[in-house]
Coordinates of C-alpha atoms in Angstrom, one line a residue:
M1 CA 29.2 112.8 43.3
D2 CA 27.2 111.8 46.4
L3 CA 24.4 113.5 48.4
K4 CA 26.9 114.6 51.1
E5 CA 29.1 116.2 48.7
F6 CA 26.2 117.9 46.9
L7 CA 24.7 119.4 50.1
E8 CA 28.2 120.6 51.3
Y9 CA 28.6 122.4 48.0
M10 CA 25.1 123.9 47.9
N11 CA 25.3 125.0 51.5
Q12 CA 28.4 127.0 50.7
K13 CA 26.3 129.1 48.3
K14 CA 28.6 128.3 45.3
P15 CA 27.2 128.8 41.9
V16 CA 26.1 125.8 39.9
I17 CA 27.2 126.0 36.3
A18 CA 24.7 124.8 33.7
G19 CA 25.7 121.2 32.5
S20 CA 28.2 120.6 35.3
Q21 CA 28.5 117.5 37.3
I22 CA 26.7 119.0 40.3
H23 CA 24.0 120.2 37.9
Q24 CA 23.5 116.7 36.6
F25 CA 23.3 115.4 40.2
M26 CA 20.7 118.0 40.9
V27 CA 18.6 116.6 37.9
E28 CA 18.8 113.1 39.4
L29 CA 17.6 114.3 42.8
S30 CA 14.7 116.1 41.1
N31 CA 13.7 112.9 39.4
E32 CA 13.7 111.0 42.7
A33 CA 11.7 113.8 44.3
R34 CA 9.1 113.7 41.6
K35 CA 8.6 110.0 42.1
I36 CA 8.0 110.3 45.7
T37 CA 5.8 113.4 45.5
T38 CA 3.6 111.8 42.8
E39 CA 2.9 108.9 45.1
L40 CA 2.3 111.3 48.0
N41 CA 0.0 113.6 46.1
N42 CA -2.1 111.2 44.1
T43 CA -3.4 108.7 46.7
Y44 CA -4.8 109.3 50.1
H45 CA -2.4 108.7 53.0
E46 CA -2.9 108.8 56.8
Q47 CA -0.7 111.2 58.6
N48 CA 1.7 108.4 59.7
E49 CA 2.2 107.5 56.1
I50 CA 2.7 111.1 55.2
C51 CA 5.5 111.4 57.8
K52 CA 7.2 108.3 56.5
M53 CA 7.1 109.6 52.9
M54 CA 8.3 113.0 53.9
S55 CA 11.1 111.4 55.8
Q56 CA 12.0 109.4 52.7
L57 CA 11.8 112.6 50.6
I58 CA 14.1 114.8 52.8
G59 CA 16.5 111.9 53.7
R60 CA 16.0 112.2 57.5
E61 CA 13.2 111.8 60.0
V62 CA 10.8 114.7 60.2
G63 CA 10.4 116.4 63.5
T64 CA 8.0 114.9 66.1
G65 CA 4.5 116.3 65.8
F66 CA 4.9 117.0 62.1
S67 CA 1.8 117.2 60.0
M68 CA 0.9 118.1 56.5
F69 CA -2.0 118.2 54.0
P70 CA -0.9 117.2 50.5
P71 CA -0.3 118.0 47.7
F72 CA 3.1 119.0 48.3
Y73 CA 5.8 119.8 45.7
T74 CA 9.6 120.0 45.6
D75 CA 12.3 119.4 42.9
C76 CA 14.9 118.2 45.4
G77 CA 13.7 117.6 48.9
K78 CA 17.1 116.6 50.4
N79 CA 17.9 120.0 51.7
I80 CA 14.6 120.5 53.8
H81 CA 15.1 120.5 57.5
I82 CA 11.9 120.3 59.6
G83 CA 11.7 121.0 63.3
K84 CA 9.2 119.7 65.9
N85 CA 5.4 120.4 65.6
V86 CA 5.6 122.0 62.1
F87 CA 2.4 122.1 60.0
I88 CA 2.4 122.4 56.2
N89 CA -0.9 123.1 54.5
A90 CA -1.8 121.9 50.9
G91 CA -0.3 123.1 47.7
C92 CA 3.1 124.3 49.0
H93 CA 6.1 124.5 46.6
F94 CA 9.6 124.2 48.1
Q95 CA 12.6 124.7 45.9
D96 CA 15.1 123.6 48.5
Q97 CA 18.4 123.0 46.8
G98 CA 19.9 126.0 48.6
G99 CA 18.5 124.8 52.0
I100 CA 15.2 125.3 53.8
F101 CA 15.3 125.3 57.6
I102 CA 12.0 125.3 59.5
G103 CA 12.0 126.0 63.2
D104 CA 9.8 124.3 65.8
G105 CA 6.1 125.1 65.9
T106 CA 6.0 126.9 62.6
L107 CA 2.7 127.0 60.6
I108 CA 2.8 127.3 56.8
G109 CA -0.3 128.2 54.9
H110 CA -1.8 127.1 51.6
C111 CA 0.3 127.4 48.5
V112 CA 3.4 129.0 50.0
V113 CA 6.4 129.1 47.7
M114 CA 10.0 128.9 49.1
A115 CA 12.6 129.5 46.4
T116 CA 16.3 129.1 47.3
L117 CA 17.7 129.4 43.8
N118 CA 18.4 132.4 41.6
H119 CA 19.8 132.6 38.1
A120 CA 22.8 134.7 37.0
F121 CA 22.1 138.2 35.9
V122 CA 24.6 138.1 33.1
P123 CA 22.6 136.9 30.0
E124 CA 25.3 134.6 28.8
K125 CA 25.3 132.8 32.1
R126 CA 21.6 132.9 32.7
A127 CA 21.3 129.2 33.0
D128 CA 23.8 129.1 35.9
I129 CA 22.1 128.7 39.5
I130 CA 23.0 130.5 42.6
P131 CA 21.7 129.0 45.9
A132 CA 21.1 130.7 49.2
P133 CA 19.2 129.2 52.2
I134 CA 15.8 130.1 53.6
V135 CA 15.8 130.1 57.5
I136 CA 12.5 130.2 59.3
G137 CA 12.6 130.7 63.1
K138 CA 10.4 129.1 65.8
K139 CA 6.6 129.6 65.8
V140 CA 6.5 131.6 62.7
W141 CA 3.2 131.7 60.8
I142 CA 3.3 132.1 57.1
G143 CA 0.0 133.0 55.4
A144 CA -1.5 131.5 52.3
N145 CA 0.1 132.3 48.9
A146 CA 3.2 134.0 50.4
T147 CA 6.5 133.7 48.6
I148 CA 9.8 133.6 50.5
L149 CA 12.9 134.2 48.3
S150 CA 16.4 132.8 48.6
G151 CA 18.7 134.1 51.4
V152 CA 15.9 135.2 53.6
T153 CA 15.8 134.6 57.4
I154 CA 12.4 135.0 59.3
G155 CA 12.8 135.6 63.1
D156 CA 11.0 133.7 65.8
N157 CA 7.2 134.3 66.3
S158 CA 6.9 136.6 63.3
I159 CA 3.9 136.5 60.9
V160 CA 4.0 136.8 57.2
A161 CA 0.6 138.1 55.8
A162 CA -1.1 136.1 53.0
G163 CA 0.1 137.0 49.6
S164 CA 3.4 138.6 50.7
V165 CA 6.7 138.4 48.9
V166 CA 9.5 138.3 51.3
T167 CA 12.8 139.5 49.8
K168 CA 14.7 140.5 52.8
D169 CA 15.3 139.3 56.3
I170 CA 12.4 139.7 58.8
P171 CA 13.2 140.3 62.5
P172 CA 11.5 138.4 65.4
N173 CA 8.1 139.4 66.7
V174 CA 6.7 141.4 63.8
I175 CA 4.0 141.2 61.3
V176 CA 4.9 141.8 57.7
G177 CA 2.9 142.1 54.5
G178 CA 2.9 143.4 51.0
V179 CA 5.0 143.1 47.8
P180 CA 7.8 143.4 48.8
A181 CA 7.0 142.5 52.4
K182 CA 7.5 145.3 55.0
I183 CA 6.9 145.5 58.7
I184 CA 3.3 146.6 59.2
K185 CA 2.8 145.9 63.0
I186 CA 4.8 144.9 66.1
L187 CA 3.6 141.6 67.5
E188 CA 3.7 142.7 71.2
E189 CA 1.4 145.7 70.4
V190 CA -1.1 143.5 68.6
I191 CA -1.2 141.1 71.5
A192 CA -1.5 143.8 74.1
K193 CA -4.4 145.4 72.2
E194 CA -6.2 142.0 71.9
E195 CA -5.7 141.2 75.6
N196 CA -7.1 144.7 76.6
H197 CA -10.1 144.1 74.3
N198 CA -10.9 140.8 75.9
E199 CA -10.8 142.1 79.4

């Protein structure tokens, strides 16, 4: 198995049977990712060096204008897709085997967790893994300590409040918060109120 075959399989949301060939390949990718992130996280690097190391980690160039404050953690890396002008703050954990797609201009706060894998509900198959992608739109702001679960899409411009757990799709232009996250405000209304206050 090679990386292309692995990504094609994972992006089809097919289950990964524990101990299978694809599961073993996943372990190999995890070992590679841990080597790169250990180097990234335990020595000071300028932003241009961080961009090079992240490009190595994800297997493609990061988007222009990318910046990040380490430490950063992942157990794969090769299914992370980063748009332009994305910022990732310190302490984030990306479990990206199922695919993480981050739109242009998105801001990701401290210690955000993105988890694209679930385990089977049947106890006898609990070690089997079920992938599903996380898709984040453009100019999304994810607050510190938020958790985004597998299969979730977050629409353009939306804000995820700190500490939220996002279990379902979020439409564009809203503010969500809570566990599980629910819509608490409409972005247009908040902006209009702020503009009126400043006049």
